[in-house]
Tab-separated table of C-alpha atoms and ligand atoms in Angstrom:
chain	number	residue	atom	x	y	z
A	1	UNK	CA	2.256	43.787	2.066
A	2	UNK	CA	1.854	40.821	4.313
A	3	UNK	CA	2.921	36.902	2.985
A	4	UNK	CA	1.794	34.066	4.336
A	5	UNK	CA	4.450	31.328	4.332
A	6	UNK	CA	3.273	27.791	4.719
A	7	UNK	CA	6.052	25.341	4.127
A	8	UNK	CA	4.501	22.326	5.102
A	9	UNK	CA	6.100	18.579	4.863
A	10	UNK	CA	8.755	16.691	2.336
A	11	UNK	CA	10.906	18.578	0.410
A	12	UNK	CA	7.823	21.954	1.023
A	13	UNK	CA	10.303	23.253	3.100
A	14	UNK	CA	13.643	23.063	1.073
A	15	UNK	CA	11.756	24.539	-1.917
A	16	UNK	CA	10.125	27.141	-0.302
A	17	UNK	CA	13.698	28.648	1.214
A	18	UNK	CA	15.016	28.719	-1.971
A	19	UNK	CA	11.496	30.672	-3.543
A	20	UNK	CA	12.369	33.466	-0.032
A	21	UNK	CA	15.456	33.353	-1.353
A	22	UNK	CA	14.748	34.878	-4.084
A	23	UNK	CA	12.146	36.943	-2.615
A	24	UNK	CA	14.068	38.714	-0.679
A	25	UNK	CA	16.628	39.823	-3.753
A	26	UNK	CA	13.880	41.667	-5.388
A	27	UNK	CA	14.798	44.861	-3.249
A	28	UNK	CA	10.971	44.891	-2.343
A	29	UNK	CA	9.398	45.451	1.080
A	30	UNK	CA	7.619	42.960	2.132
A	31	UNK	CA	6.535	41.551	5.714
A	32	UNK	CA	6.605	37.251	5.926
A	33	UNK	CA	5.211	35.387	8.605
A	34	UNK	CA	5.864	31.265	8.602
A	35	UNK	CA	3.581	28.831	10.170
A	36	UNK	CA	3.306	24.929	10.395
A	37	UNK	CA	0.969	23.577	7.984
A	38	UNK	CA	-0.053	19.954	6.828
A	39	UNK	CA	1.819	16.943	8.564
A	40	UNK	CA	3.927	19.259	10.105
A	41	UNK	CA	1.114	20.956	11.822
A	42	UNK	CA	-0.296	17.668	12.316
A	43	UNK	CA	2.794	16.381	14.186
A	44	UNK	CA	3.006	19.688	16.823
A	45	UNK	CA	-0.704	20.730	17.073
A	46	UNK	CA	-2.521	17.765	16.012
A	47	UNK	CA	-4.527	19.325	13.252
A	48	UNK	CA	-3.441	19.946	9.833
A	49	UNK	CA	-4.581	23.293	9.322
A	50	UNK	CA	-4.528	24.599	13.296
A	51	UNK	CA	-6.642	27.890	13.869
A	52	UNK	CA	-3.435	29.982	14.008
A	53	UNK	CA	-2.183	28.967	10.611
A	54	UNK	CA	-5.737	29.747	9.006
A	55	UNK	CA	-6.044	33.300	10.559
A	56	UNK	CA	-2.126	33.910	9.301
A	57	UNK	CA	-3.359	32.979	6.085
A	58	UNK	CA	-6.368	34.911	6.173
A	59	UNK	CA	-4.929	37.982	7.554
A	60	UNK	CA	-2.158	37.637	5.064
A	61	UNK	CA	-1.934	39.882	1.339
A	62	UNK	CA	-0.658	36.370	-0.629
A	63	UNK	CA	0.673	32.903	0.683
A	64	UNK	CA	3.343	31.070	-0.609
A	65	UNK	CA	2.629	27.360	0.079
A	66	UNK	CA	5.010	24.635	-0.194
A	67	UNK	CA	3.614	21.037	-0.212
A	68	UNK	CA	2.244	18.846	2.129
A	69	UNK	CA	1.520	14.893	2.423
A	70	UNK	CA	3.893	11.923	3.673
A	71	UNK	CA	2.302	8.237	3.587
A	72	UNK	CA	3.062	7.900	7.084
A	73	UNK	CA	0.082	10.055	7.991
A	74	UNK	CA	-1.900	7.689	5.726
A	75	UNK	CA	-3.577	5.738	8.711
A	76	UNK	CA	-4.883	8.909	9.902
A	77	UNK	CA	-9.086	9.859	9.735
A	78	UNK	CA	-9.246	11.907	6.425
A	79	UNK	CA	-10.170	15.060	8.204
A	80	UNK	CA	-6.377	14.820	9.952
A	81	UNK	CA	-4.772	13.756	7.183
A	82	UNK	CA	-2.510	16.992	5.655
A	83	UNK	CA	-3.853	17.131	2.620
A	84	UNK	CA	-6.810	18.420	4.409
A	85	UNK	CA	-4.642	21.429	4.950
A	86	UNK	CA	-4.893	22.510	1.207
A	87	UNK	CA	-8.342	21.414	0.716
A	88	UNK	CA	-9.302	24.017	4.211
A	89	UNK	CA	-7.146	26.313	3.092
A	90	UNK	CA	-9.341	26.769	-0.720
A	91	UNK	CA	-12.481	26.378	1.214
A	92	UNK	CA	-12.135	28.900	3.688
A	93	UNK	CA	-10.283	31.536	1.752
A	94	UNK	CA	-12.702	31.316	-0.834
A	95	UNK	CA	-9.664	30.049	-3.433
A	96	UNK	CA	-11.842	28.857	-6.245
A	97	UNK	CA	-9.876	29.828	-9.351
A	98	UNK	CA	-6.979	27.579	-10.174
A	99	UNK	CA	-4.487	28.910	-12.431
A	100	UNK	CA	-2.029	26.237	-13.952
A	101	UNK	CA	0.246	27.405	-16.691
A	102	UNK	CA	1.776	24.399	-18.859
A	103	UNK	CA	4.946	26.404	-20.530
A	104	UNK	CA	7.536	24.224	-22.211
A	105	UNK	CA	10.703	25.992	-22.376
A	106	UNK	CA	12.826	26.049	-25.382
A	107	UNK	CA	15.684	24.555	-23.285
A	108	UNK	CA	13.472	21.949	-21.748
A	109	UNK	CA	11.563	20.545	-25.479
A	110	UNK	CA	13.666	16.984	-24.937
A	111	UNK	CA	12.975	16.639	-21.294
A	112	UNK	CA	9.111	15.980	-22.166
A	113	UNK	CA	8.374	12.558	-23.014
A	114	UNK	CA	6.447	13.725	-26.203
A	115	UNK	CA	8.036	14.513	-29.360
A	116	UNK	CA	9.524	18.071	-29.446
A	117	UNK	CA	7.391	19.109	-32.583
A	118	UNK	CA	4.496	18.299	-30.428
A	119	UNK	CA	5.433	20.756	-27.552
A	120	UNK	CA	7.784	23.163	-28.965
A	121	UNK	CA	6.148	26.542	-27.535
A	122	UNK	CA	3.759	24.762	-25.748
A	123	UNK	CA	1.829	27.387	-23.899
A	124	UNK	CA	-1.585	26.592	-22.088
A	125	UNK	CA	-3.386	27.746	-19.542
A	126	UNK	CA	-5.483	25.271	-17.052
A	127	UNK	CA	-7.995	26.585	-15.073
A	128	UNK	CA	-9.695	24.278	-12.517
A	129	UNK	CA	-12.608	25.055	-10.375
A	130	UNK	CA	-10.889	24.097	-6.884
A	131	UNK	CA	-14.087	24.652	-4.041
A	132	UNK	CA	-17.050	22.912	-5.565
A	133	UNK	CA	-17.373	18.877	-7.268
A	134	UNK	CA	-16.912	15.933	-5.677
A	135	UNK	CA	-14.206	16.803	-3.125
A	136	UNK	CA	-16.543	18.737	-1.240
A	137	UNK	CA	-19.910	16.573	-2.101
A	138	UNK	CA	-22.140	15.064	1.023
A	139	UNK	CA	-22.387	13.345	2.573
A	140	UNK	CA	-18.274	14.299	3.100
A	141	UNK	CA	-17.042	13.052	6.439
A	142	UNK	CA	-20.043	11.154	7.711
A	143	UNK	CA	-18.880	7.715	7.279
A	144	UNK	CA	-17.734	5.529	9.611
A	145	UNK	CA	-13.919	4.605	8.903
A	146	UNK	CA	-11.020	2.558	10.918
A	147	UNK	CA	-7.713	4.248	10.862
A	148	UNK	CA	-8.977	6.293	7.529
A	149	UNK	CA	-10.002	2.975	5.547
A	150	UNK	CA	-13.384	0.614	5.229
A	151	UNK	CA	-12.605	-3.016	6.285
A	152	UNK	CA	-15.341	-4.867	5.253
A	153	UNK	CA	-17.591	-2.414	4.448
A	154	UNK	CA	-19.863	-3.384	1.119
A	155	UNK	CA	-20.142	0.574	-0.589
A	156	UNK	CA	-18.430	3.767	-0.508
A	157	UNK	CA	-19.555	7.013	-2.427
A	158	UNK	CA	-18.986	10.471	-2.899
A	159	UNK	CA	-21.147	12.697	-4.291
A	160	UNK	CA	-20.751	15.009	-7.430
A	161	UNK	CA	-22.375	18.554	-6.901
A	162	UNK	CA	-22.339	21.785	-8.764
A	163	UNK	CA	-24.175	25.134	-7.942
A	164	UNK	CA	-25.065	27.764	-11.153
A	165	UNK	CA	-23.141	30.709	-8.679
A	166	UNK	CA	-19.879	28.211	-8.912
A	167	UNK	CA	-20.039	27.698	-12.496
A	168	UNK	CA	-20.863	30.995	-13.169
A	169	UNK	CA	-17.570	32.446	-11.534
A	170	UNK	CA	-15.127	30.005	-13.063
A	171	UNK	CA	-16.400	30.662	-16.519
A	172	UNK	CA	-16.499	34.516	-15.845
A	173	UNK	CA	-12.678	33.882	-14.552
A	174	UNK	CA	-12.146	31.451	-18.090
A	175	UNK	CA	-13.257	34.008	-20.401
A	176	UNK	CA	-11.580	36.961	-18.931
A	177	UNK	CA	-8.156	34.921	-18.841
A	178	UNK	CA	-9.029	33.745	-22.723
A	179	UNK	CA	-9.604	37.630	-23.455
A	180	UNK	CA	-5.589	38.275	-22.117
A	181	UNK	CA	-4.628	35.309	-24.628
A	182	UNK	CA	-5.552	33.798	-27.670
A	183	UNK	CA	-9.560	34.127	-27.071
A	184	UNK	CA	-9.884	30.554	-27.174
A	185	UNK	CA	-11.423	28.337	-24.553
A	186	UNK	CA	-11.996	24.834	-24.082
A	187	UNK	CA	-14.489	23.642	-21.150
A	188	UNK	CA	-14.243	19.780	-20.630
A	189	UNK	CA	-16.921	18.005	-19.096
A	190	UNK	CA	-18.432	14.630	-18.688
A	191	UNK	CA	-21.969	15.481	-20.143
A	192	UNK	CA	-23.125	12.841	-22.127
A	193	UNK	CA	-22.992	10.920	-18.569
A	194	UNK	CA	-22.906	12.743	-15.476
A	195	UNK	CA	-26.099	15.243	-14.696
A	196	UNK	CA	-23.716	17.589	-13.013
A	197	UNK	CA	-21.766	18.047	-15.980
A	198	UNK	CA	-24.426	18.756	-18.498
A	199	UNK	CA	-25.791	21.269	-15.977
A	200	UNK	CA	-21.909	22.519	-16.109
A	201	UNK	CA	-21.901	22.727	-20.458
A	202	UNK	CA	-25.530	24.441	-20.206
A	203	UNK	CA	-24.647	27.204	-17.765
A	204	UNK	CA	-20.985	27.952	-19.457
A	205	UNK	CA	-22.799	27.961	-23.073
A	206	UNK	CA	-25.305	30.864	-20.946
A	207	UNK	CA	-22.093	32.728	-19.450
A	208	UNK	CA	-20.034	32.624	-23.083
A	209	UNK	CA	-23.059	34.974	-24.474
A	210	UNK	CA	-21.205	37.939	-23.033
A	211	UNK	CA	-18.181	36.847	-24.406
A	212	UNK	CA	-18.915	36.651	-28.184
A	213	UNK	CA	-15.403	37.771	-28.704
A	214	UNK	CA	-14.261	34.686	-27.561
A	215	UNK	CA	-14.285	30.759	-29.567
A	216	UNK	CA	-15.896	28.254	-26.960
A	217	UNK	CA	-15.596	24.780	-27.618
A	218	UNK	CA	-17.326	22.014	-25.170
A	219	UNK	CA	-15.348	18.477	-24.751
A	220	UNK	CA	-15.746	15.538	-23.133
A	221	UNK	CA	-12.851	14.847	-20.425
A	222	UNK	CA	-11.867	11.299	-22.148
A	223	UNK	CA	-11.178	13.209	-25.365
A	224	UNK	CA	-9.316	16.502	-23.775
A	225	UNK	CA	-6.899	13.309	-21.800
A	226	UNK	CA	-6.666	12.392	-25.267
A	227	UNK	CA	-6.109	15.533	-27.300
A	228	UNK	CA	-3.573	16.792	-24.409
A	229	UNK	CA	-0.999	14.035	-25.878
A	230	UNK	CA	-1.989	14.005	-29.330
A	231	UNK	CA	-2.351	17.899	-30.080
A	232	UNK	CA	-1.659	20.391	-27.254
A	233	UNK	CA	-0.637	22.980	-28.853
A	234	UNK	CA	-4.621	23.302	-29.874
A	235	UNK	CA	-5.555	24.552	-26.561
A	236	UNK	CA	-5.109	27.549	-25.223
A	237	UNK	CA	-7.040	28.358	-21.751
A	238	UNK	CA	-8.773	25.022	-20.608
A	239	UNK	CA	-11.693	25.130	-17.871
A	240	UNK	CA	-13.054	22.624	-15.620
A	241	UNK	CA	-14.355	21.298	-12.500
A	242	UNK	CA	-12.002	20.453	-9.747
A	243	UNK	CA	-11.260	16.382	-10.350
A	244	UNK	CA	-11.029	16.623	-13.847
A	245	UNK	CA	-8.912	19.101	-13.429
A	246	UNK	CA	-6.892	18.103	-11.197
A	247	UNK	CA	-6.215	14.857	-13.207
A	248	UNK	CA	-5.457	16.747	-16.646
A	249	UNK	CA	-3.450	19.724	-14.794
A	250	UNK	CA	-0.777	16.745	-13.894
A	251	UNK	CA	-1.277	15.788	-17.690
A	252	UNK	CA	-0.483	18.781	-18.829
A	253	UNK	CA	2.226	19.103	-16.401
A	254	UNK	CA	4.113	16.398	-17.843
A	255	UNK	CA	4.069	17.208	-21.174
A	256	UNK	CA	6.410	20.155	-20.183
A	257	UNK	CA	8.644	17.662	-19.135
A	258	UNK	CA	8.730	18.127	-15.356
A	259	UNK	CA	6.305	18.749	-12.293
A	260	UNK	CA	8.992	20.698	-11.091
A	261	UNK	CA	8.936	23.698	-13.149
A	262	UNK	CA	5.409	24.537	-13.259
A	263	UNK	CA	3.847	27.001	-10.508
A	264	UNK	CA	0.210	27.646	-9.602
A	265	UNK	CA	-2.199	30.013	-8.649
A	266	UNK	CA	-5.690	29.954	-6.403
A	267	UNK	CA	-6.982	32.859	-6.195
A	268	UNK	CA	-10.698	34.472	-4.888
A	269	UNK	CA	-13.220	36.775	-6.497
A	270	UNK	CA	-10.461	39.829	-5.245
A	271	UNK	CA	-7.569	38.411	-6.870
A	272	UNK	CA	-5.786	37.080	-3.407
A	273	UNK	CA	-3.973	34.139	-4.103
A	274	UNK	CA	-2.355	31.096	-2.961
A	275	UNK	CA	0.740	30.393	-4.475
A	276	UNK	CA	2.621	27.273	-4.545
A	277	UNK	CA	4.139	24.735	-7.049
A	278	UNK	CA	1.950	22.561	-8.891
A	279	UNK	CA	3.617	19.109	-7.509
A	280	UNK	CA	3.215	17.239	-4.067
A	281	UNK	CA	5.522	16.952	-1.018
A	282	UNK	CA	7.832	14.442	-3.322
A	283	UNK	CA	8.731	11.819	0.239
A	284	UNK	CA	11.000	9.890	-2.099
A	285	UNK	CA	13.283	12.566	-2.573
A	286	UNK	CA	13.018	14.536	0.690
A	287	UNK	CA	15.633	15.906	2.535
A	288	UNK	CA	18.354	15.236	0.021
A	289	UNK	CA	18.434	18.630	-1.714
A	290	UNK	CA	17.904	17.686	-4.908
A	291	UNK	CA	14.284	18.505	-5.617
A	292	UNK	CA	13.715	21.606	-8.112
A	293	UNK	CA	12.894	24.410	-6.721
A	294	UNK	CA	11.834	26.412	-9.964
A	295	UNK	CA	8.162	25.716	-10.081
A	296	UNK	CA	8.265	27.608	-6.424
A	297	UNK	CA	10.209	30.364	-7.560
A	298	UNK	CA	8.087	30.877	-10.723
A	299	UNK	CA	5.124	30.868	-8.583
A	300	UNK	CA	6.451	33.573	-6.435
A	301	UNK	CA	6.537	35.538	-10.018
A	302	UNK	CA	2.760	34.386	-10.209
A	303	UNK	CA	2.496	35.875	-7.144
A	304	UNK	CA	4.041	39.234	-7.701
A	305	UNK	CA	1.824	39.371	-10.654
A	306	UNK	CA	-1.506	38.538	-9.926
A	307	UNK	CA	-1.555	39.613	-6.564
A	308	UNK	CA	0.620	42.004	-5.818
A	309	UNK	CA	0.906	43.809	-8.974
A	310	UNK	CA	4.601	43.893	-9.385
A	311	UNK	CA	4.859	43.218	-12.838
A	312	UNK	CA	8.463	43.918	-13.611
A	313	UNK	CA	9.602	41.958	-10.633
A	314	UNK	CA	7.884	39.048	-12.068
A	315	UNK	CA	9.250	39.409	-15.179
A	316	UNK	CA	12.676	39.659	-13.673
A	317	UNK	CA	12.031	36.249	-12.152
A	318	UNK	CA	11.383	34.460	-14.885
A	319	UNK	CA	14.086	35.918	-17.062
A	320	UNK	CA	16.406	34.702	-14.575
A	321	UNK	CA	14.885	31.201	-14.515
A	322	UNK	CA	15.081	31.313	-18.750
A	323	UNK	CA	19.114	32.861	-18.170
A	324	UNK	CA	19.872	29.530	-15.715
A	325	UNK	CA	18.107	27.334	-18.035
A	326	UNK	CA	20.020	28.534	-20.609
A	327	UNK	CA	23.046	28.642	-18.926
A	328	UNK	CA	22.378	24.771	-19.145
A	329	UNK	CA	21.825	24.114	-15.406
A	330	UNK	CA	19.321	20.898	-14.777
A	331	UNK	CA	18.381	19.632	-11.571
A	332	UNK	CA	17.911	15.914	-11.615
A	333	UNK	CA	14.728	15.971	-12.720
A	334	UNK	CA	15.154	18.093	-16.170
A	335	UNK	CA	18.631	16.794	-16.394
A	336	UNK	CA	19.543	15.548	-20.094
A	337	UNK	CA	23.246	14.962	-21.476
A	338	UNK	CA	25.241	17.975	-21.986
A	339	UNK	CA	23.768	19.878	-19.046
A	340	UNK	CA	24.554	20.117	-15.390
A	341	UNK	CA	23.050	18.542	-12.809
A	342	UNK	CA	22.909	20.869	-9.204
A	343	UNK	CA	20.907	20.418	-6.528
A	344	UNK	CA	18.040	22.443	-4.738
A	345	UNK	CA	20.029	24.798	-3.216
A	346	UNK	CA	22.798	25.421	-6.161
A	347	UNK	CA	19.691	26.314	-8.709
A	348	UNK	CA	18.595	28.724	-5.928
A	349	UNK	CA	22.115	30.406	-5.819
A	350	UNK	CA	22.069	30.867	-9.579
A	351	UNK	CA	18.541	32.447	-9.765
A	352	UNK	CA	19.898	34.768	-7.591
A	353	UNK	CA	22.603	35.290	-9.065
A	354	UNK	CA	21.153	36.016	-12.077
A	355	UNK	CA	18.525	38.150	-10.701
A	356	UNK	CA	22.142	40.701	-9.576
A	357	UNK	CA	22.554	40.427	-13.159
A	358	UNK	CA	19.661	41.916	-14.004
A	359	UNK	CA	19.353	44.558	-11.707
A	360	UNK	CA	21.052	47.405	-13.559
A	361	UNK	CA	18.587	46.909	-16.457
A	362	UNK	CA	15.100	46.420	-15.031
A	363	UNK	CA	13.842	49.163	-12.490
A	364	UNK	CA	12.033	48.092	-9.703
A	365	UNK	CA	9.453	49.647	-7.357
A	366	UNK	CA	10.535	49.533	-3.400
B	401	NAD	P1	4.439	14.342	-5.994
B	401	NAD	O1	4.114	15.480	-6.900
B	401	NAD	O2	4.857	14.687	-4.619
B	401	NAD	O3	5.603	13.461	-6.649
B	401	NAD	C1	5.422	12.802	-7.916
B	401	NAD	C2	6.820	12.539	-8.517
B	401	NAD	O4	7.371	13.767	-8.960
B	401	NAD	C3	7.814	11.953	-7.517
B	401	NAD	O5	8.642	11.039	-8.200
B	401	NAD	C4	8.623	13.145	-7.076
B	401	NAD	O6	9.947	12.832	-6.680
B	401	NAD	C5	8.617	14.012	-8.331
B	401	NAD	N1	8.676	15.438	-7.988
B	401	NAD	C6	7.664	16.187	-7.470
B	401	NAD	N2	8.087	17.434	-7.259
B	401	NAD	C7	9.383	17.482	-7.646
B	401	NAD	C8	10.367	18.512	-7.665
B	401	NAD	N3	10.126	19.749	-7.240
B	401	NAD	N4	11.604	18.198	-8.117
B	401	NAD	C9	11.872	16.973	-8.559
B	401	NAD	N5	10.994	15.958	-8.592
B	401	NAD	C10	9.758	16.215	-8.121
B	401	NAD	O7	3.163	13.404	-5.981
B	401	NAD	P2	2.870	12.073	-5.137
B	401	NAD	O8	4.136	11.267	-5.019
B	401	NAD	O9	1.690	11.480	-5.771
B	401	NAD	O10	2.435	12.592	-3.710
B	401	NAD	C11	3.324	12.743	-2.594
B	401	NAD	C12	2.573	13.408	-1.461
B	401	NAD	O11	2.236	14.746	-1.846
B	401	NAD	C13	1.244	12.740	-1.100
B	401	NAD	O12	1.088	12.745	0.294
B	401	NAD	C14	0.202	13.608	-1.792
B	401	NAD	O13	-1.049	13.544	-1.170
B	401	NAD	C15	0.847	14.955	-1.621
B	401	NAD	N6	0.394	15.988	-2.574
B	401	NAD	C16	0.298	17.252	-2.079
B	401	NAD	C17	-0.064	18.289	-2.920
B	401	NAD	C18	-0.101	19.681	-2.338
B	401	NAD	O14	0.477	19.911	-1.301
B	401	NAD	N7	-0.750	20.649	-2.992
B	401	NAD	C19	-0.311	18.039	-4.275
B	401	NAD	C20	-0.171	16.745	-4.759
B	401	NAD	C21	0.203	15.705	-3.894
């Protein structure tokens, strides 16, 4: 089995070492490649996504992405800029299914800004559409721009587009996830105003006749942003398109109490994924080992999981993040009073560690 390993810019690359860290204790075989991606790509090839990283990618079994962005490439043409790295990256792997898990840990209730009876066993499952809406609408890259902005230009647009196929998929992907879980799925949309959302409810409604064994319920994307703080332990798998899910995957994030424990998945119609933590490239806190390196890990269990069908090494993964958690260990970012703050690279030693500890217990495939 080949990986992909795209570290890409701000703390992507401290993260990520940490996640092969703990890779490589799984006693598993695996081959990893690494290649530039994002602004680093940018800087050395001057494209974020050069031909060489794409092919690695596509040639690859899984990819472990890091993050990528910095606001000094924020001058740049869009189509340079290395968030166009991700966005390629979907598109031409095919990476429509967005798997976001929002798990609140028992040791992490007080780090979320909502009351702990609200998200005490919090445990949702976002899916977001990630290769059709708005992001990839026409008339995409055809307007005329100085250094990536519009000075004194009177409109801008972007246009909001959905095909039946696309829908189709995602709910397919929805319902089948809901069938693993709790059979309960909520699709937001915007219907009672956008065209391209009631087209969205009407086909989903058509798809969720194969599924009678699972509870549908429609809602309007103001509501679910509301319903997310007010109730979310009401959900269970949520489905959308790819902005509004974008916007309430980072809600949901939060309400676990950190963006830095909470992995992701894209994967295509065969269940090849890109893996990589659900937060950005963090610039403010770059380079000074203290960003949390747990959502990276956990998506390497994602990985093993979903794509590479190692159950039991997954599970071992996250057992040993729940054995450091409970250990009391906090990096900055989950840190409350009475636990101990380390930094990027002391969390990775003690997964690790406590991955040893498991190892007489839990029998692995090599
Ligand atoms: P961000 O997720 O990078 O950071 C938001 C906040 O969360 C910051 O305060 C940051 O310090 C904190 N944070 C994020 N990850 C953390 C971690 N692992 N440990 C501790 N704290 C963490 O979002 P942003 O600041 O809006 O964006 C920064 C850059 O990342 C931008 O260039 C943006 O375009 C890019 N971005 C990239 C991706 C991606 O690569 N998939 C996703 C989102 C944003």
């Amino acid at each position: 089995m080949k990986i992909a390993i795209l570290p890409g810019d701000g703390i992507g690359p401290e993260i990520v070492a940490e996640a092969m860290r703990v890779l490589g204790a799984l006693d598993l075989k695996f081959e990893t490649e690494t290649a530039l991606v994002g602004g680093a790509a940018y800087d050395a090839h001057g494209h974020p996504l050069p031909e060489s990283t794409l092919k690695l990618a596509r040639d690859a079994d899984a990819i472990l992405f890091g993050a990528v962005g910095d606001w000094k490439y924020d001058k740049l043409e869009r189509p340079l800029r290395p968030e166009q790295a991700i966005l390629g990256l979907r598109k031409q792997l095919g990476l429509f299914a967005n798997f976001r898990p929002a798990l609140c840990y028992p040791q992490l209730t007080h780090a979320s800004s909502l009351k702990p009876e609200l998200v005490a066993g919090l445990d949702i499952l976002i899916i977001r559409e990630l290769t059709g809406d708005i992001y990839f609408g026409q008339p995409r890259g055809r307007r005329t721009a100085v250094d990536g902005h519009f000075p004194g230009a009177e409109e801008a647009y972007d246009t909001m587009r959905y095909s039946r196929p696309e829908i189709e998929r995602i709910a397919h992907v929805a319902f089948q996830a809901a069938r693993k879980r709790s059979k309960k799925v909520t699709s937001v949309d915007k219907a009672n105003v956008l065209e391209t959302f009631q087209f969205w409810k009407d086909v989903v409604t058509e798809v969720h006749a194969q599924y009678p064994d699972v509870e549908l319920q429609h809602m309007y994307v103001d509501n679910a942003a509301m319903q997310l703080v007010k109730a979310p332990k009401a959900f269970d798998v949520v489905f959308t398109g790819n902005m509004f899910g974008d916007i309430l995957s980072d809600e949901a994030a939060m309400l676990t109490g950190s963006i830095g424990m909470l992995p992701s998945a894209s994967l295509d119609k065969d269940n090849k994924g890109l893996y990589e933590p659900s937060h950005g490239s963090a610039p403010d806190i770059a380079g000074k080992g203290v960003a949390n390196p747990l959502a990276t890990i956990l998506s390497v269990a994602m990985m093993l999981r979903y794509t590479l069908n190692q159950n039991a090494a997954a599970d071992r993964i996250e057992s040993a993040v729940q054995s450091v958690l409970s250990a009391g260990l906090r990096t900055a970012d989950i840190w409350s009073a009475g636990t101990t703050q380390v930094g990027t690279r002391a969390m990775g030693d003690a997964v690790v560690a406590a991955l040893a500890g498991t190892t007489k217990t839990i029998t692995t495939k090599t």
